[in-house]
PDB file of C-alpha atoms in Angstrom:
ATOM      1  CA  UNK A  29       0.000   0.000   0.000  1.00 88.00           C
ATOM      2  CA  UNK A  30       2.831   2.099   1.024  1.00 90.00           C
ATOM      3  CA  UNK A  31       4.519   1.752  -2.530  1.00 90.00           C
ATOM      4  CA  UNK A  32       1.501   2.557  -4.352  1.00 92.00           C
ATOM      5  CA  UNK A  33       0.762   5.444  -1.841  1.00 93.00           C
ATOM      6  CA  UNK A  34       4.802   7.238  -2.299  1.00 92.00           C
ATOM      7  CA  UNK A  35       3.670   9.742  -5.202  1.00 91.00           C
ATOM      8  CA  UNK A  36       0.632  10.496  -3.715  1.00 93.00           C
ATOM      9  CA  UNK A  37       0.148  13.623  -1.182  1.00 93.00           C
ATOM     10  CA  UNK A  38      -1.103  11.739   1.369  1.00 96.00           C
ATOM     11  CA  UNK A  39       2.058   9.413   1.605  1.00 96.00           C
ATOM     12  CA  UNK A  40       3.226  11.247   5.120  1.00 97.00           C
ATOM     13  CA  UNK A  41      -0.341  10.707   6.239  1.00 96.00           C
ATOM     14  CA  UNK A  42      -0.508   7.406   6.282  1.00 96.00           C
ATOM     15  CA  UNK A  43       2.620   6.357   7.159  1.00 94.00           C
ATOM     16  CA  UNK A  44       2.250   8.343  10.010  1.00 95.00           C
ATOM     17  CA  UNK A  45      -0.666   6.166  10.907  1.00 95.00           C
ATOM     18  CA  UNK A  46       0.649   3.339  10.494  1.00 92.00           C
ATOM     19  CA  UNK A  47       3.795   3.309  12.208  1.00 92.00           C
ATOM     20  CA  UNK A  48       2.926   5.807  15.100  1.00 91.00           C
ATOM     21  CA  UNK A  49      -0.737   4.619  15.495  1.00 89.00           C
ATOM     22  CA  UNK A  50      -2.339   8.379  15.881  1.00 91.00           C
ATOM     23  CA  UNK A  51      -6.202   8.422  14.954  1.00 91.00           C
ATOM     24  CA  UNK A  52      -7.291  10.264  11.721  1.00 93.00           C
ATOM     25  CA  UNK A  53      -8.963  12.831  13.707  1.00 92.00           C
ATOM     26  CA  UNK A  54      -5.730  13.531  15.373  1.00 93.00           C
ATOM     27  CA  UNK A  55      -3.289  13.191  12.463  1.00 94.00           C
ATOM     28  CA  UNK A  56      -5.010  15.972   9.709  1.00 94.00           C
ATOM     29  CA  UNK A  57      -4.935  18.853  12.591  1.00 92.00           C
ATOM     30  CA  UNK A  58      -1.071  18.320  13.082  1.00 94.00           C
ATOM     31  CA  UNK A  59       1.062  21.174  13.098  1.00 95.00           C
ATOM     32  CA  UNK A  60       4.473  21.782  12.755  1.00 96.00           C
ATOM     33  CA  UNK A  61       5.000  22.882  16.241  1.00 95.00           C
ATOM     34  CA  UNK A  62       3.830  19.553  17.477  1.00 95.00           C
ATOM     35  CA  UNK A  63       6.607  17.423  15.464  1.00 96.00           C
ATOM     36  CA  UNK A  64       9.784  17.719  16.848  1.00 96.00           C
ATOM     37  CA  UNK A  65      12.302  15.585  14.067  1.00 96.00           C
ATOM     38  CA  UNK A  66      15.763  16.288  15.770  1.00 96.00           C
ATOM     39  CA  UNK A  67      16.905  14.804  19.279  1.00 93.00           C
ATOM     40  CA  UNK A  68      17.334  17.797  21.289  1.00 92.00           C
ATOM     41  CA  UNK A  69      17.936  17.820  25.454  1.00 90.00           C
ATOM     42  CA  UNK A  70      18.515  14.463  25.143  1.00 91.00           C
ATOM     43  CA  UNK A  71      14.669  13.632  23.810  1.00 90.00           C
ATOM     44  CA  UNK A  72      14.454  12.017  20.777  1.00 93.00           C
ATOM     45  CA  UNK A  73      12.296  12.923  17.557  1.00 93.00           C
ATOM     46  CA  UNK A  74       8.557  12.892  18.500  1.00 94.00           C
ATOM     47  CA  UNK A  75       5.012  14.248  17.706  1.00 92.00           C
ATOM     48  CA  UNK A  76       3.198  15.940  20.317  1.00 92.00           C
ATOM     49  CA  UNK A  77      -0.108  14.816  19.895  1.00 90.00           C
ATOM     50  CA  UNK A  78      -2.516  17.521  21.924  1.00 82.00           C
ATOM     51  CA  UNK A  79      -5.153  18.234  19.342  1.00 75.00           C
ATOM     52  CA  UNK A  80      -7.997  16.422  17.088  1.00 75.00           C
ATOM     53  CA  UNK A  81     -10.624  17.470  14.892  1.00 62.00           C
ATOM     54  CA  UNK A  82     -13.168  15.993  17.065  1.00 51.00           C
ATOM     55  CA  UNK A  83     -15.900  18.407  19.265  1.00 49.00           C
ATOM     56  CA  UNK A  84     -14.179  21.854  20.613  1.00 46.00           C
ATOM     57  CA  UNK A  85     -10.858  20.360  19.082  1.00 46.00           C
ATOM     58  CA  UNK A  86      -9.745  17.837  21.935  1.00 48.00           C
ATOM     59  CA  UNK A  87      -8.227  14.853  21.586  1.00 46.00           C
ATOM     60  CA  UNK A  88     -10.465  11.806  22.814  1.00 49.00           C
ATOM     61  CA  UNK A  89     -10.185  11.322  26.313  1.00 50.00           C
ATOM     62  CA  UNK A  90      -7.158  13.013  28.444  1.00 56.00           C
ATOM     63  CA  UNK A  91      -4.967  10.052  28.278  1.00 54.00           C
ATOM     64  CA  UNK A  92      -5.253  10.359  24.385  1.00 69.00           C
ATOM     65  CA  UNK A  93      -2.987  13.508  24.793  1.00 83.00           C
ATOM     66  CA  UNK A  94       0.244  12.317  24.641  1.00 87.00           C
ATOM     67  CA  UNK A  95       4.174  12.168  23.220  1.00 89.00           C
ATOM     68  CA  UNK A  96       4.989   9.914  20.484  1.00 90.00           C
ATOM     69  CA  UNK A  97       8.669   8.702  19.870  1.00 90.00           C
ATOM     70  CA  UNK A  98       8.580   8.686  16.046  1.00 93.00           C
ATOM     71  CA  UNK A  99      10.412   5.452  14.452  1.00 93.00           C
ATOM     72  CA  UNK A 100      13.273   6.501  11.783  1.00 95.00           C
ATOM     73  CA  UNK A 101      10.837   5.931   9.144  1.00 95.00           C
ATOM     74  CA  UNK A 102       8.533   8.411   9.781  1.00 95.00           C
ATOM     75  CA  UNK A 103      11.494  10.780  10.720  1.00 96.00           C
ATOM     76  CA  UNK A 104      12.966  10.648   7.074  1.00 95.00           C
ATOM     77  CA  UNK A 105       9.391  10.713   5.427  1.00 95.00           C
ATOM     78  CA  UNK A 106       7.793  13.747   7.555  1.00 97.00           C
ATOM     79  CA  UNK A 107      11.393  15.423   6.490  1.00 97.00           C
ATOM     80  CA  UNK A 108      11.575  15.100   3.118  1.00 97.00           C
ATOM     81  CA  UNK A 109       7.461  16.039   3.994  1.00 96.00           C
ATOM     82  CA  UNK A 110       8.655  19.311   5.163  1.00 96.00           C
ATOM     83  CA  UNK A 111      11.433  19.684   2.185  1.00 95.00           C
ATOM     84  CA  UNK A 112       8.639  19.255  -0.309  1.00 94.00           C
ATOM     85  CA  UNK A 113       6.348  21.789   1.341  1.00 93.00           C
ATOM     86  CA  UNK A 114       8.667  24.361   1.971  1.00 93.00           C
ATOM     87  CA  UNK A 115       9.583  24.690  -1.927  1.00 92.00           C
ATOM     88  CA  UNK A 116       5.526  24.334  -2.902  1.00 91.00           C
ATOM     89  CA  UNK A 117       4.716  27.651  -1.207  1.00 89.00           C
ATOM     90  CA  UNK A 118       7.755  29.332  -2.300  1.00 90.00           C
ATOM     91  CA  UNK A 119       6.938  28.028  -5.808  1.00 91.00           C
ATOM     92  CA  UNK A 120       3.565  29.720  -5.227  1.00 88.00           C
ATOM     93  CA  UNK A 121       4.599  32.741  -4.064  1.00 86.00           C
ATOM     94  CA  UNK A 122       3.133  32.185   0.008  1.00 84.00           C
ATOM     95  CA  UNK A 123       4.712  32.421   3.284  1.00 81.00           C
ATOM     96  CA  UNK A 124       5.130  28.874   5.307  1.00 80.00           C
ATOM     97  CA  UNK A 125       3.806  29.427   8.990  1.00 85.00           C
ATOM     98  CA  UNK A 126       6.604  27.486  11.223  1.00 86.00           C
ATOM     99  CA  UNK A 127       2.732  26.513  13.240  1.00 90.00           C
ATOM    100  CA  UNK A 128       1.102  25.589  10.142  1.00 93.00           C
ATOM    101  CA  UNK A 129      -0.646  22.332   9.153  1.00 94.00           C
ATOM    102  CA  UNK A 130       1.873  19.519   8.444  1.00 96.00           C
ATOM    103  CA  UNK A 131      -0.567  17.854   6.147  1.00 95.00           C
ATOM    104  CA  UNK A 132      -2.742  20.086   3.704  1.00 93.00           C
ATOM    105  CA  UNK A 133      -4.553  19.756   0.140  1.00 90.00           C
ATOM    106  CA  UNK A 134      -2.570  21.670  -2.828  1.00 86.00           C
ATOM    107  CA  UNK A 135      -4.177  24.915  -1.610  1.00 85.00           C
ATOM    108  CA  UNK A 136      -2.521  24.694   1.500  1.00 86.00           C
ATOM    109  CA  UNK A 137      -6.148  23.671   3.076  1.00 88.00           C
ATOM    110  CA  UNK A 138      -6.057  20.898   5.953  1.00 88.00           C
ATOM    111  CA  UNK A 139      -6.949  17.602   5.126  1.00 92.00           C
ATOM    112  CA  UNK A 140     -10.815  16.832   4.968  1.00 92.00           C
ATOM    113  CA  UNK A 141     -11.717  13.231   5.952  1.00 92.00           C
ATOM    114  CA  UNK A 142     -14.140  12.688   3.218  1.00 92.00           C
ATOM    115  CA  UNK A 143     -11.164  13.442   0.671  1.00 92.00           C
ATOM    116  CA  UNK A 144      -8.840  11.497   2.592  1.00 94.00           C
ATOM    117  CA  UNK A 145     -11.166   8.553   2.147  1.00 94.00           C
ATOM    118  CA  UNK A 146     -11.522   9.020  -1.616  1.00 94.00           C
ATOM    119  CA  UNK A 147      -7.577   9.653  -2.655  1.00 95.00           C
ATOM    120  CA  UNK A 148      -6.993   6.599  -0.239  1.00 95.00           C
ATOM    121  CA  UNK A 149      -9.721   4.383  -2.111  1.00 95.00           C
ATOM    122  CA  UNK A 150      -7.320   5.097  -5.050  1.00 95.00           C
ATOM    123  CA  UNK A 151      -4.398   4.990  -3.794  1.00 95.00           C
ATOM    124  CA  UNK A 152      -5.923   1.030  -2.759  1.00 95.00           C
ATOM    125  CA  UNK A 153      -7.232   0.510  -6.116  1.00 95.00           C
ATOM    126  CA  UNK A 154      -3.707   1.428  -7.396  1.00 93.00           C
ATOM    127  CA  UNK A 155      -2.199  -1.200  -4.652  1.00 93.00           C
ATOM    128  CA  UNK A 156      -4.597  -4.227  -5.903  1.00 93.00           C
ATOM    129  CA  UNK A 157      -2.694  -4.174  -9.369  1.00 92.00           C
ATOM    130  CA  UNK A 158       0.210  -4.667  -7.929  1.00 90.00           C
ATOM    131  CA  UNK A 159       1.879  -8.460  -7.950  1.00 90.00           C
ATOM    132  CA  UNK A 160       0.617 -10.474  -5.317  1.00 88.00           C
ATOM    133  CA  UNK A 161      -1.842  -8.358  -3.994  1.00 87.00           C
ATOM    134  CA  UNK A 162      -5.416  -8.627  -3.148  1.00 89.00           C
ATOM    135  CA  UNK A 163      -7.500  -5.963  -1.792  1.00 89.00           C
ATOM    136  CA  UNK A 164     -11.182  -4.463  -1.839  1.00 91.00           C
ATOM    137  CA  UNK A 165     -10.496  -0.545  -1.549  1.00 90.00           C
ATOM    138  CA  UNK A 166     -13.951  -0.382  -0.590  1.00 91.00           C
ATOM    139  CA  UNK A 167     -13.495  -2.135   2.158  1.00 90.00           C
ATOM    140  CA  UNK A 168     -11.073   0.272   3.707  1.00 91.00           C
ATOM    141  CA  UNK A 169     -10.855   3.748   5.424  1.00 93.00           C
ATOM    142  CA  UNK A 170      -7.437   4.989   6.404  1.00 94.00           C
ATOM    143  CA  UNK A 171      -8.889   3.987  10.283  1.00 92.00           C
ATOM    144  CA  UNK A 172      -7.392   0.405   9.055  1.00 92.00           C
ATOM    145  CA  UNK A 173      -4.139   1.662   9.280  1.00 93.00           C
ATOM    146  CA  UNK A 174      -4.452   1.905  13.593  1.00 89.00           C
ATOM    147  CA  UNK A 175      -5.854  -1.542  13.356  1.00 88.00           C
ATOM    148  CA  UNK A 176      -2.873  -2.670  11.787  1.00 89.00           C
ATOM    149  CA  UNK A 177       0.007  -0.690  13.869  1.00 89.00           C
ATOM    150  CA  UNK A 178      -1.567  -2.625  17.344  1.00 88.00           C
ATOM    151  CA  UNK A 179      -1.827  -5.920  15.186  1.00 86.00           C
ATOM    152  CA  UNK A 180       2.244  -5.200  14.112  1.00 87.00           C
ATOM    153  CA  UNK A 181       2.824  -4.428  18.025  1.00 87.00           C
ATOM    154  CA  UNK A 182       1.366  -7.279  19.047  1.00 85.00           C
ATOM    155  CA  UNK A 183       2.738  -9.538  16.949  1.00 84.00           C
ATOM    156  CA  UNK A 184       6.125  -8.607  17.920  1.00 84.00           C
ATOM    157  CA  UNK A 185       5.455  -8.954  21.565  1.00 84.00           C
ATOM    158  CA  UNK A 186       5.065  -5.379  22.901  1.00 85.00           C
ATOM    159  CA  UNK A 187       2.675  -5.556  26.111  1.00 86.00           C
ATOM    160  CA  UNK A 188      -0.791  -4.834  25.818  1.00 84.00           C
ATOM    161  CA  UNK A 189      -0.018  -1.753  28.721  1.00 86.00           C
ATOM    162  CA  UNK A 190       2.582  -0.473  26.138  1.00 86.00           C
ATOM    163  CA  UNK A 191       0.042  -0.417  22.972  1.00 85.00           C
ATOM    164  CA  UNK A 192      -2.755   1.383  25.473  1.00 86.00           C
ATOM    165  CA  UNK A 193      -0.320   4.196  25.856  1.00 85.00           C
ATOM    166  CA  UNK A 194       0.877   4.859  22.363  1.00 87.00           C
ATOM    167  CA  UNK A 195      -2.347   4.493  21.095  1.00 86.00           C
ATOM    168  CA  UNK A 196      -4.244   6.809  23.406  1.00 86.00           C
ATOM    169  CA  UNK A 197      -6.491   4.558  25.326  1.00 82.00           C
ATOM    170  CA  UNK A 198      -7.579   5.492  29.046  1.00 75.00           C
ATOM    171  CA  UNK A 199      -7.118   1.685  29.921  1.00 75.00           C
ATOM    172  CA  UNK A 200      -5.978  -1.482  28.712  1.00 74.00           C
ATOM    173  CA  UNK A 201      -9.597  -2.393  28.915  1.00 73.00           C
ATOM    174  CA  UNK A 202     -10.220  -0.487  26.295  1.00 70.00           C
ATOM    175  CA  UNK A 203      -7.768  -1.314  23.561  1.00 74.00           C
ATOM    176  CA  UNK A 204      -8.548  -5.030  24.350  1.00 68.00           C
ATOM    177  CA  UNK A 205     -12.345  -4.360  23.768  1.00 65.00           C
ATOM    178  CA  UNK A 206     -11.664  -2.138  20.356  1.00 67.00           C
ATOM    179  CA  UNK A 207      -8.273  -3.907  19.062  1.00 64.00           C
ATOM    180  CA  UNK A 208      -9.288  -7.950  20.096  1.00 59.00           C
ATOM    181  CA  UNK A 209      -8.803  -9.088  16.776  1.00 62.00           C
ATOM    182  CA  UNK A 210      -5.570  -7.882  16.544  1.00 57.00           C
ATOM    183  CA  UNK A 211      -4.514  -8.641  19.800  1.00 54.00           C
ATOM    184  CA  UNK A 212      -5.338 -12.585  19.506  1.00 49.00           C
ATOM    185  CA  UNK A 213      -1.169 -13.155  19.357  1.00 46.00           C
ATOM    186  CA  UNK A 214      -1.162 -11.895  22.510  1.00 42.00           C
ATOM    187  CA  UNK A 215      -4.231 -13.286  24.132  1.00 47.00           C
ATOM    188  CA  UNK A 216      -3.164 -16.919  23.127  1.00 51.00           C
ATOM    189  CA  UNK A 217       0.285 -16.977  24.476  1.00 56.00           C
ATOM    190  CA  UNK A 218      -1.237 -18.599  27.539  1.00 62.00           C
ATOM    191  CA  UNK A 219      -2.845 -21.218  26.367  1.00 57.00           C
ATOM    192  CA  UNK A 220      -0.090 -21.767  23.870  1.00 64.00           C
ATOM    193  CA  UNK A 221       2.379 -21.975  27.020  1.00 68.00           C
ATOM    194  CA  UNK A 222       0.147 -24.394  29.085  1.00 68.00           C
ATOM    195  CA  UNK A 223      -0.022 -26.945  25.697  1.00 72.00           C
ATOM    196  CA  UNK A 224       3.965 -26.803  26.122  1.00 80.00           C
ATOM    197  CA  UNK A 225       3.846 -26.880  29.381  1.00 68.00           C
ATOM    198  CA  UNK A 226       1.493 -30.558  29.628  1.00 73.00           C
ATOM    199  CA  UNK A 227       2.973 -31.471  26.682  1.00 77.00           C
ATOM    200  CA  UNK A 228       6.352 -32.171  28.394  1.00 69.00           C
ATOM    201  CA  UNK A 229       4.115 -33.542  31.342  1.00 64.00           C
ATOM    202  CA  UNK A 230       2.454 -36.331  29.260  1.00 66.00           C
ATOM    203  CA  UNK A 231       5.714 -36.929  27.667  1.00 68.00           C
ATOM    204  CA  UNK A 232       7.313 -37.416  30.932  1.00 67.00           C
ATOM    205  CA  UNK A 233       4.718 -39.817  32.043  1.00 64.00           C
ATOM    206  CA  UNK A 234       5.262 -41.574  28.748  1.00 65.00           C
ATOM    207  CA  UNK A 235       8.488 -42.250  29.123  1.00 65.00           C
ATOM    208  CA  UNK A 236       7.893 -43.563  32.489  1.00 62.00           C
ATOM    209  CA  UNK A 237       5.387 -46.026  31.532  1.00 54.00           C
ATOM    210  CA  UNK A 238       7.323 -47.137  29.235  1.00 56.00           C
ATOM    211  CA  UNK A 239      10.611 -48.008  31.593  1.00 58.00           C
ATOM    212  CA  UNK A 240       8.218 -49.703  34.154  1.00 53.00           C
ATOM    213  CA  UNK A 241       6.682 -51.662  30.922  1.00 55.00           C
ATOM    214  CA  UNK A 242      10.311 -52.860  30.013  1.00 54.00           C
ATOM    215  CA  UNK A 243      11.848 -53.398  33.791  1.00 50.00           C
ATOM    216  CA  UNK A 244       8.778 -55.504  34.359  1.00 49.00           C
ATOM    217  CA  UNK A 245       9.528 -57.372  31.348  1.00 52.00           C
TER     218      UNK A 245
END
């Protein structure tokens, strides 16, 4: 998706999503001010994610205000982001704010979520001709791609307290309710463990019906 998505505008956008697992809501109202793609004091590069387009502009619940460590990935794309900005309004003749919108239409407009849902339809449509691929663009909304970041997290064995936080939830309770689909890898370690776990057991008692079976023989 990401290959299909690199020549499109929204190509910061959603690899922001997906590898920092901000909502939509909270992702198209990001300014400048808020991204932070140098270590500096010893912090390293991070979004400060304090706003949303939601009601009265909050984000979600107070826990969903937090600071996101951004992964090397997103540093180089949101730079080159920048880059590419910077020499669009100076092509057009218009002063960049340093607190402006990090993601905007070609007028410079923030990102509307109905549009963002059509250019990613195509941008999906584009993806499902690709080799190997199989996809319904219909079927998606750029929401997908915070599905996918806990699914990725979870997968590689990050606690479920650890996904809560970066993703914004007030409790674990939460993402577990919202995310339990992608959180099965997780949720099945246990019994996973315990099949390992009476597995040796039974083979041990194997093993030792069989010596009896031959000393008695």
């Amino acid at each position: 998706m990401l290959i299909a998505a690199r020549p499109s505008r929204l190509y910061a956008y959603l690899v922001l999503l997906l590898l920092s697992g901000v909502r939509t809501e909270e992702a198209r109202p990001l300014t400048w001010d808020h991204v932070f793609l140098e270590t500096a004091n010893g912090i390293q590069p991070h979004v400060a994610v304090w706003r949303s387009v939601r009601k009265h502009g909050e984000t979600k619940t107070r826990k969903s205000r937090r600071t996101i460590a951004l992964p090397k990935q997103v540093i180089d794309v949101l730079d080159e982001h920048l880059r590419w900005q910077k020499q669009e309004r100076a092509s057009k003749g218009t002063e960049r704010s340093p607190a402006g919108p990090v993601l905007t239409t070609r007028f410079g407009e923030p990102l509307d979520a109905a549009n963002v849902r059509r250019d990613f339809r195509g941008i999906l449509a584009r993806a499902a001709r690709l080799p190997g691929i199989e996809i319904t663009p219909s079927e998606w909304t750029p929401r997908e791609l915070r599905h996918s970041f806990v699914s990725l997290l979870s997968d590689h064995g990050i606690p479920l307290e650890t996904i809560a936080l970066l993703v914004g939830h007030s409790s674990q309770t939460t993402t577990e309710a919202v995310y339990r689909k992608q959180l099965r890898p997780v949720i099945t370690k246990g019994a996973e463990a315990m099949d390992d776990i009476f597995a040796e057991d039974q083979e041990r008692e194997e093993t030792g019906a069989t010596g009896e079976g031959n000393a008695a023989a």
